[in-house]
C-alpha atoms as a printed R data frame, in Angstrom:
    type eleno elety resid chain resno       x       y       z
1   ATOM     1    CA   ALA     A     1  62.384 -47.458 -61.034
2   ATOM     2    CA   LEU     A     2  60.782 -44.110 -60.309
3   ATOM     3    CA   PRO     A     3  62.973 -41.234 -59.250
4   ATOM     4    CA   ARG     A     4  62.844 -40.072 -55.633
5   ATOM     5    CA   SER     A     5  61.163 -36.781 -56.560
6   ATOM     6    CA   ALA     A     6  58.284 -38.631 -58.263
7   ATOM     7    CA   ILE     A     7  57.758 -40.939 -55.278
8   ATOM     8    CA   SER     A     8  57.749 -37.936 -52.889
9   ATOM     9    CA   SER     A     9  55.139 -36.111 -54.941
10  ATOM    10    CA   VAL     A    10  52.866 -39.172 -54.975
11  ATOM    11    CA   LEU     A    11  53.051 -39.589 -51.169
12  ATOM    12    CA   LYS     A    12  52.367 -35.931 -50.497
13  ATOM    13    CA   GLY     A    13  49.430 -35.841 -52.885
14  ATOM    14    CA   PRO     A    14  48.663 -33.190 -55.463
15  ATOM    15    CA   ARG     A    15  49.491 -29.659 -54.636
16  ATOM    16    CA   PRO     A    16  46.398 -27.530 -53.837
17  ATOM    17    CA   MET     A    17  45.391 -25.176 -56.527
18  ATOM    18    CA   PRO     A    18  45.584 -21.502 -55.599
19  ATOM    19    CA   VAL     A    19  42.176 -19.978 -54.865
20  ATOM    20    CA   THR     A    20  41.488 -16.854 -56.791
21  ATOM    21    CA   ALA     A    21  38.568 -14.484 -56.386
22  ATOM    22    CA   PRO     A    22  36.002 -14.694 -59.170
23  ATOM    23    CA   ALA     A    23  36.205 -12.016 -61.732
24  ATOM    24    CA   ARG     A    24  33.915  -9.098 -60.991
25  ATOM    25    CA   PRO     A    25  31.562  -8.422 -63.857
26  ATOM    26    CA   LEU     A    26  31.705  -4.954 -65.226
27  ATOM    27    CA   GLU     A    27  27.953  -4.663 -65.289
28  ATOM    28    CA   ASP     A    28  25.145  -6.867 -63.978
29  ATOM    29    CA   ALA     A    29  23.312  -8.259 -66.896
30  ATOM    30    CA   ARG     A    30  20.073  -8.659 -64.905
31  ATOM    31    CA   PRO     A    31  17.659  -5.704 -65.063
32  ATOM    32    CA   ARG     A    32  17.548  -3.639 -61.922
33  ATOM    33    CA   GLN     A    33  14.357  -3.876 -59.855
34  ATOM    34    CA   PRO     A    34  12.651  -0.692 -58.757
35  ATOM    35    CA   PRO     A    35  13.092  -0.006 -55.023
36  ATOM    36    CA   GLN     A    36  10.362  -1.580 -52.887
37  ATOM    37    CA   PRO     A    37   8.547   0.610 -50.383
38  ATOM    38    CA   ALA     A    38   9.629  -0.045 -46.817
39  ATOM    39    CA   SER     A    39   7.150  -2.000 -44.707
40  ATOM    40    CA   PRO     A    40   5.540   0.027 -41.949
41  ATOM    41    CA   PRO     A    41   7.356  -0.383 -38.625
42  ATOM    42    CA   GLU     A    42   5.717  -2.453 -35.919
43  ATOM    43    CA   GLU     A    43   3.776  -0.478 -33.384
44  ATOM    44    CA   LEU     A    44   5.891  -0.250 -30.254
45  ATOM    45    CA   PRO     A    45   4.444  -0.240 -26.769
46  ATOM    46    CA   PRO     A    46   4.247   3.139 -25.088
47  ATOM    47    CA   PRO     A    47   7.286   4.127 -23.042
48  ATOM    48    CA   THR     A    48   7.201   3.212 -19.403
49  ATOM    49    CA   GLU     A    49   8.162   6.723 -18.339
50  ATOM    50    CA   ARG     A    50   6.653   9.816 -19.857
51  ATOM    51    CA   GLU     A    51   9.025  12.750 -20.184
52  ATOM    52    CA   ILE     A    52   8.238  15.427 -17.628
53  ATOM    53    CA   ILE     A    53   9.882  18.819 -18.048
54  ATOM    54    CA   LEU     A    54   8.489  21.798 -16.196
55  ATOM    55    CA   GLU     A    55   9.483  25.370 -15.436
56  ATOM    56    CA   ILE     A    56  10.105  26.914 -12.033
57  ATOM    57    CA   SER     A    57  11.257  30.503 -11.557
58  ATOM    58    CA   GLY     A    58  12.467  30.830 -15.146
59  ATOM    59    CA   ARG     A    59  14.435  27.555 -15.278
60  ATOM    60    CA   ARG     A    60  13.569  24.173 -16.780
61  ATOM    61    CA   PHE     A    61  13.736  20.931 -14.784
62  ATOM    62    CA   ASN     A    62  13.587  17.402 -16.198
63  ATOM    63    CA   MET     A    63  11.755  15.404 -13.505
64  ATOM    64    CA   THR     A    64  11.289  12.214 -15.537
65  ATOM    65    CA   ALA     A    65  13.704  10.002 -13.597
66  ATOM    66    CA   TRP     A    66  12.369  11.067 -10.203
67  ATOM    67    CA   ALA     A    67   8.637  11.349 -10.923
68  ATOM    68    CA   ASN     A    68   7.694   7.995  -9.397
69  ATOM    69    CA   GLU     A    69   9.352   8.983  -6.110
70  ATOM    70    CA   HIS     A    70   7.533  12.314  -5.842
71  ATOM    71    CA   PRO     A    71   5.579  12.286  -2.539
72  ATOM    72    CA   GLY     A    72   2.632  13.882  -4.308
73  ATOM    73    CA   GLY     A    73   2.617  11.262  -7.035
74  ATOM    74    CA   ALA     A    74   3.836  11.252 -10.624
75  ATOM    75    CA   LYS     A    75   0.479  12.421 -11.995
76  ATOM    76    CA   VAL     A    76   0.924  15.810 -10.335
77  ATOM    77    CA   LEU     A    77   4.165  16.348 -12.232
78  ATOM    78    CA   GLU     A    78   2.730  14.962 -15.476
79  ATOM    79    CA   ARG     A    79  -0.047  17.551 -15.413
80  ATOM    80    CA   LEU     A    80   2.607  20.271 -15.175
81  ATOM    81    CA   HIS     A    81   4.689  18.998 -18.092
82  ATOM    82    CA   GLY     A    82   5.612  21.877 -20.375
83  ATOM    83    CA   LYS     A    83   4.024  24.421 -18.047
84  ATOM    84    CA   ASP     A    84   5.168  27.009 -15.547
85  ATOM    85    CA   ALA     A    85   4.971  25.232 -12.171
86  ATOM    86    CA   THR     A    86   6.370  28.091 -10.078
87  ATOM    87    CA   ARG     A    87   3.126  28.869  -8.261
88  ATOM    88    CA   ALA     A    88   2.405  25.182  -7.553
89  ATOM    89    CA   PHE     A    89   5.934  24.557  -6.280
90  ATOM    90    CA   LEU     A    90   6.053  27.575  -4.010
91  ATOM    91    CA   GLY     A    91   2.486  27.031  -2.834
92  ATOM    92    CA   ALA     A    92   3.422  23.583  -1.519
93  ATOM    93    CA   HIS     A    93   5.912  25.176   0.926
94  ATOM    94    CA   HIS     A    94   8.662  22.684   0.134
95  ATOM    95    CA   SER     A    95  11.524  22.250   2.562
96  ATOM    96    CA   ARG     A    96  15.089  23.384   2.021
97  ATOM    97    CA   ALA     A    97  16.011  19.774   1.207
98  ATOM    98    CA   ALA     A    98  13.418  19.777  -1.593
99  ATOM    99    CA   HIS     A    99  14.925  22.958  -3.042
100 ATOM   100    CA   GLU     A   100  18.378  21.366  -2.985
101 ATOM   101    CA   LEU     A   101  17.032  18.188  -4.581
102 ATOM   102    CA   LEU     A   102  15.430  20.218  -7.373
103 ATOM   103    CA   LYS     A   103  18.844  21.514  -8.472
104 ATOM   104    CA   ARG     A   104  19.825  18.002  -9.584
105 ATOM   105    CA   PHE     A   105  17.253  18.114 -12.374
106 ATOM   106    CA   ASP     A   106  18.064  21.592 -13.726
107 ATOM   107    CA   VAL     A   107  18.490  21.489 -17.526
108 ATOM   108    CA   GLY     A   108  18.898  25.193 -18.191
109 ATOM   109    CA   PRO     A   109  16.979  28.450 -18.426
110 ATOM   110    CA   ALA     A   110  13.464  28.572 -19.801
111 ATOM   111    CA   GLU     A   111  13.355  30.025 -23.274
112 ATOM   112    CA   GLY     A   112  12.090  33.601 -23.468
113 ATOM   113    CA   LYS     A   113  11.643  33.971 -19.718
114 ATOM   114    CA   GLU     A   114  13.611  35.892 -17.174
115 ATOM   115    CA   GLU     A   115  15.053  33.873 -14.333
116 ATOM   116    CA   ALA     A   116  13.640  34.824 -10.928
117 ATOM   117    CA   ALA     A   117  15.141  34.226  -7.546
118 ATOM   118    CA   THR     A   118  13.415  31.490  -5.536
119 ATOM   119    CA   VAL     A   119  13.014  32.037  -1.826
120 ATOM   120    CA   VAL     A   120  14.602  29.048  -0.087
121 ATOM   121    CA   PRO     A   121  13.566  28.414   3.533
122 ATOM   122    CA   GLU     A   122  16.471  29.204   5.834
123 ATOM   123    CA   GLY     A   123  15.974  26.413   8.323
124 ATOM   124    CA   GLY     A   124  13.630  24.322   6.241
125 ATOM   125    CA   VAL     A   125  10.048  23.550   7.151
126 ATOM   126    CA   GLY     A   126   9.880  22.480  10.775
127 ATOM   127    CA   LEU     A   127   7.817  19.759  12.369
128 ATOM   128    CA   ALA     A   128   4.815  22.049  12.852
129 ATOM   129    CA   GLY     A   129   4.979  23.183   9.236
130 ATOM   130    CA   LYS     A   130   4.875  19.590   8.016
131 ATOM   131    CA   LEU     A   131   2.087  18.438  10.308
132 ATOM   132    CA   PHE     A   132  -0.213  21.472  10.166
133 ATOM   133    CA   THR     A   133  -1.405  22.005   6.601
134 ATOM   134    CA   PRO     A   134  -3.945  24.416   5.062
135 ATOM   135    CA   GLU     A   135  -6.247  21.470   4.240
136 ATOM   136    CA   ASP     A   136  -7.028  21.093   7.948
137 ATOM   137    CA   ARG     A   137  -7.180  24.743   8.995
138 ATOM   138    CA   ASN     A   138  -9.254  24.124  12.111
139 ATOM   139    CA   ASN     A   139  -7.129  21.059  13.008
140 ATOM   140    CA   ARG     A   140 -10.246  18.947  13.407
141 ATOM   141    CA   HIS     A   141  -8.639  15.850  11.921
142 ATOM   142    CA   LYS     A   142  -5.558  16.182  14.102
143 ATOM   143    CA   LEU     A   143  -7.592  16.674  17.260
144 ATOM   144    CA   LEU     A   144  -9.648  13.609  16.422
145 ATOM   145    CA   GLY     A   145  -6.437  11.673  15.792
146 ATOM   146    CA   VAL     A   146  -4.917  12.643  19.125
147 ATOM   147    CA   PHE     A   147  -8.139  11.706  20.905
148 ATOM   148    CA   CYS     A   148  -8.330   8.314  19.177
149 ATOM   149    CA   LEU     A   149  -4.700   7.488  19.960
150 ATOM   150    CA   ALA     A   150  -5.329   8.339  23.610
151 ATOM   151    CA   HIS     A   151  -8.475   6.205  23.575
152 ATOM   152    CA   PHE     A   152  -6.561   3.248  22.143
153 ATOM   153    CA   ALA     A   153  -3.869   3.658  24.806
154 ATOM   154    CA   PHE     A   154  -6.472   3.778  27.577
155 ATOM   155    CA   ARG     A   155  -8.337   0.676  26.384
156 ATOM   156    CA   TYR     A   156  -5.192  -1.380  25.850
157 ATOM   157    CA   GLY     A   157  -4.076  -0.438  29.350
158 ATOM   158    CA   ALA     A   158  -7.490  -1.379  30.742
159 ATOM   159    CA   LEU     A   159  -7.169  -4.849  29.196
160 ATOM   160    CA   LEU     A   160  -4.480  -5.630  31.764
161 ATOM   161    CA   VAL     A   161  -7.108  -5.590  34.514
162 ATOM   162    CA   ALA     A   162 -10.449  -5.976  32.695
163 ATOM   163    CA   PRO     A   163 -11.040  -8.649  30.018
164 ATOM   164    CA   GLU     A   164 -13.244  -6.331  27.927
165 ATOM   165    CA   ALA     A   165 -11.295  -3.091  28.513
166 ATOM   166    CA   GLY     A   166 -14.209  -1.499  30.346
167 ATOM   167    CA   PHE     A   167 -16.698  -2.097  27.518
168 ATOM   168    CA   GLY     A   168 -18.463  -4.957  29.305
169 ATOM   169    CA   SER     A   169 -21.296  -2.851  30.716
170 ATOM   170    CA   ALA     A   170 -22.274  -1.679  27.206
171 ATOM   171    CA   SER     A   171 -22.836   1.895  28.365
172 ATOM   172    CA   LEU     A   172 -23.843   4.723  26.053
173 ATOM   173    CA   PRO     A   173 -20.591   6.671  26.629
174 ATOM   174    CA   SER     A   174 -18.553   3.635  25.537
175 ATOM   175    CA   LEU     A   175 -20.458   3.491  22.242
176 ATOM   176    CA   ALA     A   176 -20.077   7.241  21.723
177 ATOM   177    CA   LEU     A   177 -16.322   7.023  22.257
178 ATOM   178    CA   VAL     A   178 -15.976   4.281  19.635
179 ATOM   179    CA   LEU     A   179 -18.070   6.213  17.110
180 ATOM   180    CA   VAL     A   180 -15.493   9.019  17.251
181 ATOM   181    CA   HIS     A   181 -13.116   6.663  15.417
182 ATOM   182    CA   ALA     A   182 -15.536   6.556  12.493
183 ATOM   183    CA   PHE     A   183 -15.471  10.351  12.294
184 ATOM   184    CA   LEU     A   184 -11.656  10.264  12.306
185 ATOM   185    CA   SER     A   185 -11.564   7.984   9.262
186 ATOM   186    CA   GLY     A   186 -14.145  10.054   7.418
187 ATOM   187    CA   SER     A   187 -12.342  13.317   8.088
188 ATOM   188    CA   SER     A   188  -9.253  12.051   6.233
189 ATOM   189    CA   LEU     A   189 -11.064  12.535   2.925
190 ATOM   190    CA   LYS     A   190 -10.356  16.271   3.041
191 ATOM   191    CA   PHE     A   191  -6.678  15.717   2.244
192 ATOM   192    CA   ALA     A   192  -5.417  15.661  -1.344
193 ATOM   193    CA   ILE     A   193  -3.238  12.593  -1.880
194 ATOM   194    CA   PRO     A   194  -2.012  10.934  -5.107
195 ATOM   195    CA   LYS     A   195  -4.162   8.362  -6.850
196 ATOM   196    CA   GLU     A   196  -1.191   6.225  -7.844
197 ATOM   197    CA   ARG     A   197   1.132   4.538  -5.394
198 ATOM   198    CA   VAL     A   198   4.452   6.291  -4.861
199 ATOM   199    CA   LYS     A   199   7.306   3.964  -5.742
200 ATOM   200    CA   GLY     A   200  10.062   3.196  -3.285
201 ATOM   201    CA   LYS     A   201   8.434   4.175   0.025
202 ATOM   202    CA   PRO     A   202   5.211   3.268   1.858
203 ATOM   203    CA   MET     A   203   3.357   6.562   1.354
204 ATOM   204    CA   ILE     A   204  -0.417   6.838   1.537
205 ATOM   205    CA   TRP     A   205  -2.402   6.914  -1.702
206 ATOM   206    CA   GLN     A   206  -6.106   6.998  -2.501
207 ATOM   207    CA   GLU     A   207  -6.784   3.267  -2.760
208 ATOM   208    CA   PHE     A   208  -5.054   2.526   0.534
209 ATOM   209    CA   ARG     A   209  -6.877   5.357   2.292
210 ATOM   210    CA   ALA     A   210 -10.250   4.110   1.035
211 ATOM   211    CA   HIS     A   211  -9.439   0.573   2.156
212 ATOM   212    CA   ASN     A   212  -8.471   1.817   5.591
213 ATOM   213    CA   ILE     A   213 -11.702   3.787   5.935
214 ATOM   214    CA   CYS     A   214 -13.667   0.722   4.849
215 ATOM   215    CA   PHE     A   215 -12.071  -1.627   7.387
216 ATOM   216    CA   ALA     A   216 -12.081   0.932  10.195
217 ATOM   217    CA   LEU     A   217 -15.826   1.341   9.682
218 ATOM   218    CA   ARG     A   218 -16.137  -2.458   9.744
219 ATOM   219    CA   SER     A   219 -14.616  -2.510  13.226
220 ATOM   220    CA   VAL     A   220 -16.928   0.265  14.409
221 ATOM   221    CA   ALA     A   221 -19.991  -1.481  12.927
222 ATOM   222    CA   CYS     A   222 -19.110  -4.858  14.468
223 ATOM   223    CA   PHE     A   223 -18.527  -3.214  17.844
224 ATOM   224    CA   THR     A   224 -21.916  -1.488  17.572
225 ATOM   225    CA   PHE     A   225 -23.751  -4.743  16.782
226 ATOM   226    CA   ALA     A   226 -21.987  -6.556  19.622
227 ATOM   227    CA   TRP     A   227 -22.790  -3.625  21.935
228 ATOM   228    CA   VAL     A   228 -26.485  -3.860  21.043
229 ATOM   229    CA   GLY     A   229 -26.496  -7.598  21.697
230 ATOM   230    CA   ARG     A   230 -24.810  -7.148  25.055
231 ATOM   231    CA   ARG     A   231 -26.974  -4.231  26.156
232 ATOM   232    CA   ALA     A   232 -30.291  -5.908  25.246
233 ATOM   233    CA   GLY     A   233 -29.222  -9.274  26.612
234 ATOM   234    CA   THR     A   234 -31.869 -11.257  24.740
235 ATOM   235    CA   PRO     A   235 -31.441 -14.212  22.353
236 ATOM   236    CA   ALA     A   236 -32.963 -12.134  19.546
237 ATOM   237    CA   ALA     A   237 -30.462  -9.330  20.168
238 ATOM   238    CA   ARG     A   238 -27.675 -11.884  20.211
239 ATOM   239    CA   ARG     A   239 -28.751 -13.219  16.816
240 ATOM   240    CA   LEU     A   240 -28.940  -9.655  15.538
241 ATOM   241    CA   ALA     A   241 -25.398  -9.015  16.728
242 ATOM   242    CA   ILE     A   242 -24.043 -12.089  14.944
243 ATOM   243    CA   GLY     A   243 -25.998 -11.416  11.764
244 ATOM   244    CA   GLY     A   244 -25.082  -7.735  11.725
245 ATOM   245    CA   SER     A   245 -21.395  -8.435  12.262
246 ATOM   246    CA   THR     A   246 -21.444 -11.030   9.501
247 ATOM   247    CA   ALA     A   247 -23.111  -8.551   7.148
248 ATOM   248    CA   ALA     A   248 -20.565  -5.869   8.081
249 ATOM   249    CA   CYS     A   249 -17.628  -8.179   7.345
250 ATOM   250    CA   LEU     A   250 -19.119  -9.336   4.052
251 ATOM   251    CA   GLY     A   251 -19.951  -5.766   3.108
252 ATOM   252    CA   ALA     A   252 -16.361  -4.705   3.810
253 ATOM   253    CA   LEU     A   253 -15.047  -7.414   1.457
254 ATOM   254    CA   VAL     A   254 -17.383  -6.316  -1.335
255 ATOM   255    CA   ALA     A   255 -16.634  -2.630  -0.743
256 ATOM   256    CA   ALA     A   256 -12.875  -3.265  -0.795
257 ATOM   257    CA   ASP     A   257 -13.178  -4.997  -4.167
258 ATOM   258    CA   GLU     A   258 -15.190  -2.088  -5.546
259 ATOM   259    CA   ILE     A   259 -12.620   0.385  -4.222
260 ATOM   260    CA   THR     A   260  -9.850  -1.550  -5.929
261 ATOM   261    CA   LYS     A   261 -11.790  -1.629  -9.192
262 ATOM   262    CA   ARG     A   262 -12.294   2.135  -9.149
263 ATOM   263    CA   LEU     A   263  -9.012   3.420  -7.710
264 ATOM   264    CA   ARG     A   264  -6.255   0.939  -8.547
265 ATOM   265    CA   VAL     A   265  -3.946   2.334 -11.204
266 ATOM   266    CA   ASP     A   266  -1.693  -0.696 -11.728
267 ATOM   267    CA   SER     A   267  -3.540  -4.029 -11.826
268 ATOM   268    CA   SER     A   268  -0.339  -5.931 -10.977
269 ATOM   269    CA   GLU     A   269  -0.149  -4.296  -7.541
270 ATOM   270    CA   SER     A   270  -1.713  -5.166  -4.207
271 ATOM   271    CA   THR     A   271  -2.273  -2.897  -1.222
272 ATOM   272    CA   THR     A   272  -0.172  -5.124   1.053
273 ATOM   273    CA   ALA     A   273   1.743  -7.705  -1.006
274 ATOM   274    CA   THR     A   274   3.535  -5.083  -3.144
275 ATOM   275    CA   MET     A   275   4.199  -2.634  -0.330
276 ATOM   276    CA   PRO     A   276   7.703  -1.087  -0.670
277 ATOM   277    CA   TYR     A   277  10.334  -2.268   1.808
278 ATOM   278    CA   PRO     A   278  13.784  -0.879   2.641
279 ATOM   279    CA   PRO     A   279  16.294  -1.987  -0.041
280 ATOM   280    CA   SER     A   280  18.726  -3.155   2.659
281 ATOM   281    CA   TRP     A   281  16.300  -5.754   4.029
282 ATOM   282    CA   ARG     A   282  16.989  -9.375   3.081
283 ATOM   283    CA   PRO     A   283  14.330 -11.146   0.971
284 ATOM   284    CA   GLU     A   284  13.684 -13.613   3.792
285 ATOM   285    CA   VAL     A   285  12.864 -10.764   6.197
286 ATOM   286    CA   VAL     A   286  10.484  -9.212   3.648
287 ATOM   287    CA   ARG     A   287   8.755 -12.578   3.111
288 ATOM   288    CA   ARG     A   288   8.177 -12.945   6.850
289 ATOM   289    CA   PHE     A   289   6.669  -9.483   7.127
290 ATOM   290    CA   LYS     A   290   4.373 -10.182   4.188
291 ATOM   291    CA   ALA     A   291   3.270 -13.515   5.668
292 ATOM   292    CA   PHE     A   292   2.525 -11.871   9.010
293 ATOM   293    CA   TYR     A   293   0.532  -9.092   7.334
294 ATOM   294    CA   ALA     A   294  -1.519 -11.628   5.359
295 ATOM   295    CA   LEU     A   295  -2.296 -13.752   8.430
296 ATOM   296    CA   SER     A   296  -3.267 -10.661  10.409
297 ATOM   297    CA   GLN     A   297  -5.816  -9.658   7.767
298 ATOM   298    CA   TYR     A   298  -7.658 -12.930   8.283
299 ATOM   299    CA   MET     A   299  -7.334 -12.664  12.053
300 ATOM   300    CA   ALA     A   300  -8.855  -9.172  11.949
301 ATOM   301    CA   THR     A   301 -11.952 -10.339  10.075
302 ATOM   302    CA   LEU     A   302 -12.401 -13.299  12.415
303 ATOM   303    CA   GLY     A   303 -11.995 -11.039  15.440
304 ATOM   304    CA   CYS     A   304 -14.775  -8.793  14.160
305 ATOM   305    CA   LEU     A   305 -17.021 -11.837  13.706
306 ATOM   306    CA   MET     A   306 -16.724 -13.056  17.291
307 ATOM   307    CA   CYS     A   307 -19.361 -10.862  19.017
308 ATOM   308    CA   THR     A   308 -18.332 -12.348  22.361
309 ATOM   309    CA   ASN     A   309 -15.825  -9.797  23.669
310 ATOM   310    CA   LEU     A   310 -16.601  -6.137  22.975
311 ATOM   311    CA   ALA     A   311 -12.923  -5.225  23.064
312 ATOM   312    CA   TYR     A   312 -11.932  -7.406  20.104
313 ATOM   313    CA   PRO     A   313 -13.420  -5.440  17.168
314 ATOM   314    CA   PHE     A   314 -12.183  -2.208  18.751
315 ATOM   315    CA   ILE     A   315  -8.543  -3.164  19.360
316 ATOM   316    CA   ILE     A   316  -8.347  -4.475  15.787
317 ATOM   317    CA   ALA     A   317  -8.927  -0.926  14.539
318 ATOM   318    CA   LEU     A   318  -5.623   0.351  15.985
319 ATOM   319    CA   PRO     A   319  -3.304  -1.009  13.241
320 ATOM   320    CA   ILE     A   320  -5.821   0.037  10.586
321 ATOM   321    CA   GLN     A   321  -6.005   3.660  11.656
322 ATOM   322    CA   LEU     A   322  -2.364   3.838  12.677
323 ATOM   323    CA   ALA     A   323  -1.204   2.744   9.209
324 ATOM   324    CA   SER     A   324  -2.634   5.889   7.620
325 ATOM   325    CA   LEU     A   325  -0.820   8.070  10.147
326 ATOM   326    CA   LEU     A   326   2.487   6.257   9.644
327 ATOM   327    CA   MET     A   327   2.248   6.520   5.860
328 ATOM   328    CA   THR     A   328   1.531  10.223   6.153
329 ATOM   329    CA   LEU     A   329   4.649  10.647   8.297
330 ATOM   330    CA   VAL     A   330   6.688   8.816   5.634
331 ATOM   331    CA   ARG     A   331   5.264  11.111   2.967
332 ATOM   332    CA   LYS     A   332   6.285  14.176   4.986
333 ATOM   333    CA   GLY     A   333   9.804  12.840   5.532
334 ATOM   334    CA   LEU     A   334   9.315  12.286   9.273
335 ATOM   335    CA   LEU     A   335   9.531   8.468   9.194
336 ATOM   336    CA   SER     A   336  11.580   5.978   7.189
337 ATOM   337    CA   ALA     A   337  10.293   2.914   5.368
338 ATOM   338    CA   ALA     A   338  11.853   0.683   8.015
339 ATOM   339    CA   GLY     A   339  10.217   2.745  10.755
340 ATOM   340    CA   TYR     A   340   6.832   2.319   9.103
341 ATOM   341    CA   HIS     A   341   7.058  -1.475   8.882
342 ATOM   342    CA   LEU     A   342   8.417  -1.895  12.398
343 ATOM   343    CA   LEU     A   343   5.750   0.311  13.993
344 ATOM   344    CA   TYR     A   344   2.924  -1.133  11.909
345 ATOM   345    CA   ALA     A   345   3.977  -4.725  12.609
346 ATOM   346    CA   GLY     A   346   4.274  -3.862  16.294
347 ATOM   347    CA   SER     A   347   0.702  -2.551  16.345
348 ATOM   348    CA   LEU     A   348  -0.458  -5.767  14.671
349 ATOM   349    CA   CYS     A   349   1.174  -7.767  17.457
350 ATOM   350    CA   LEU     A   350  -0.905  -6.082  20.170
351 ATOM   351    CA   PRO     A   351  -4.189  -7.963  19.498
352 ATOM   352    CA   TYR     A   352  -2.240 -11.244  19.542
353 ATOM   353    CA   CYS     A   353  -0.818 -10.255  22.918
354 ATOM   354    CA   VAL     A   354  -4.319  -9.531  24.224
355 ATOM   355    CA   ALA     A   355  -5.590 -12.930  23.057
356 ATOM   356    CA   ALA     A   356  -2.575 -14.643  24.642
357 ATOM   357    CA   LEU     A   357  -3.172 -12.742  27.894
358 ATOM   358    CA   HIS     A   358  -6.788 -13.887  27.903
359 ATOM   359    CA   ALA     A   359  -5.682 -17.480  27.356
360 ATOM   360    CA   VAL     A   360  -3.283 -17.372  30.307
361 ATOM   361    CA   LYS     A   361  -5.329 -15.254  32.707
362 ATOM   362    CA   TYR     A   362  -8.893 -16.379  31.944
363 ATOM   363    CA   GLY     A   363  -8.471 -19.743  30.245
364 ATOM   364    CA   SER     A   364  -9.849 -18.482  26.930
365 ATOM   365    CA   ARG     A   365  -9.198 -20.637  23.880
366 ATOM   366    CA   ASP     A   366 -10.146 -17.888  21.435
367 ATOM   367    CA   VAL     A   367  -6.567 -17.404  20.246
368 ATOM   368    CA   VAL     A   368  -6.280 -21.092  19.331
369 ATOM   369    CA   VAL     A   369  -9.575 -21.094  17.416
370 ATOM   370    CA   LEU     A   370  -8.742 -17.872  15.574
371 ATOM   371    CA   LEU     A   371  -5.184 -18.866  14.643
372 ATOM   372    CA   ALA     A   372  -6.251 -22.294  13.396
373 ATOM   373    CA   THR     A   373  -9.094 -20.858  11.317
374 ATOM   374    CA   ALA     A   374  -7.044 -17.968   9.919
375 ATOM   375    CA   SER     A   375  -4.158 -20.284   8.977
376 ATOM   376    CA   ALA     A   376  -6.512 -22.684   7.188
377 ATOM   377    CA   LEU     A   377  -8.175 -19.832   5.277
378 ATOM   378    CA   LEU     A   378  -4.836 -18.320   4.277
379 ATOM   379    CA   PHE     A   379  -3.512 -21.702   3.095
380 ATOM   380    CA   ALA     A   380  -6.626 -22.349   0.994
381 ATOM   381    CA   ARG     A   381  -6.438 -18.849  -0.454
382 ATOM   382    CA   ARG     A   382  -2.842 -19.391  -1.531
383 ATOM   383    CA   GLN     A   383  -3.927 -22.580  -3.256
384 ATOM   384    CA   GLY     A   384  -6.194 -20.505  -5.473
385 ATOM   385    CA   ALA     A   385  -9.538 -20.664  -3.674
386 ATOM   386    CA   SER     A   386 -11.848 -17.671  -4.074
387 ATOM   387    CA   LYS     A   387 -12.092 -15.523  -0.977
388 ATOM   388    CA   TYR     A   388 -15.871 -15.506  -1.207
389 ATOM   389    CA   ALA     A   389 -15.897 -19.295  -1.442
390 ATOM   390    CA   LEU     A   390 -13.832 -19.338   1.761
391 ATOM   391    CA   TRP     A   391 -15.643 -16.679   3.757
392 ATOM   392    CA   GLY     A   392 -19.167 -17.830   2.867
393 ATOM   393    CA   PRO     A   393 -18.919 -21.135   4.774
394 ATOM   394    CA   THR     A   394 -16.931 -19.395   7.527
395 ATOM   395    CA   PHE     A   395 -19.738 -16.902   8.097
396 ATOM   396    CA   ALA     A   396 -22.294 -19.724   8.148
397 ATOM   397    CA   LEU     A   397 -20.280 -21.785  10.625
398 ATOM   398    CA   ARG     A   398 -19.899 -18.771  12.881
399 ATOM   399    CA   ALA     A   399 -23.635 -18.243  12.956
400 ATOM   400    CA   LEU     A   400 -24.415 -21.915  13.632
401 ATOM   401    CA   TRP     A   401 -21.686 -23.137  15.986
402 ATOM   402    CA   GLY     A   402 -19.463 -20.203  16.845
403 ATOM   403    CA   ASP     A   403 -20.755 -19.723  20.382
404 ATOM   404    CA   ARG     A   404 -19.924 -23.331  21.228
405 ATOM   405    CA   LEU     A   405 -16.247 -22.799  20.374
406 ATOM   406    CA   LEU     A   406 -15.658 -19.269  21.654
407 ATOM   407    CA   HIS     A   407 -15.220 -18.118  25.216
408 ATOM   408    CA   GLN     A   408 -18.321 -16.435  26.617
409 ATOM   409    CA   TRP     A   409 -17.305 -13.322  28.525
């Protein structure tokens, strides 16, 4: 018989052998290889933000983090990188708030330069100082703007009692008054504004301004063609009005594409779809605003194509010209981003209200035809259809059968 200790060792199995670290050789017998040259590092993409450090009154300021929010655009600051920007800063007549904001980016004294005291405005730049700039010394643009706003107010008020806002007689003074709006848009070119869009707030930039001029001129041109057709009163003049309005709308589409090609800095942006909104707004609210803006763009083009009511192409110009004013007020710190969107959306609602009033008061079905057509075009566009493939047949249908569907005023 086996002893108990032997039986216990068999049941437990063999004891594990202790693991010891292998002996370290004193010297590697293999010959050492010469060091290999390091492979060249991969080329990295350029940084998204270029460092911007400039000098003002003998002190250095790192504006990199804030450059995209600069109302004058980041390019203005980039051009001043590493330079003395004192004259440019003081020449812009910045407000007291701007002087206080500048202190946040102070990184120390400029090397080899004596620090100079900067004159800070006591009460800041007032309303007059922000609105009246050296670029418009004779205030021509502002006077034109005040006149055009008053003209819009008068015509919208007249629509309550007259279906064509007093344009129905096609008088020469009515045409002259509308042509003033073209001069207003053209006079905006005298102002220096940034080429790139300012991030964070809806401030005017060059591409948007050019688009607004283009579409404001479209409204003026379509009104002029409709005015000629009404004043002459002949079938040939009527055909001219429809053909001219169609050409004006098509020309505006082509011109807008050319403007985008020449002036857009970031190809991923869109003048309307990527417009900045207040950060506190819910995504659902932003989506509804964007959808309304997109539908209104199609409604505006269709309204200019009608050639039946002289008031339609004119009242469409209000949101177009007002948008530039509102963006300028945002840039000057006189209006918030929320204020811009609320006022702009409100101005877009006015033509809808006019069409609804005409439906109730005069039995016009124009609003139904326009909404149905605009909704179908917008849906097809979102499915990937080319805008020219959509508008081409629309223009042809307007010329062939439009008068059978639209109310004749």
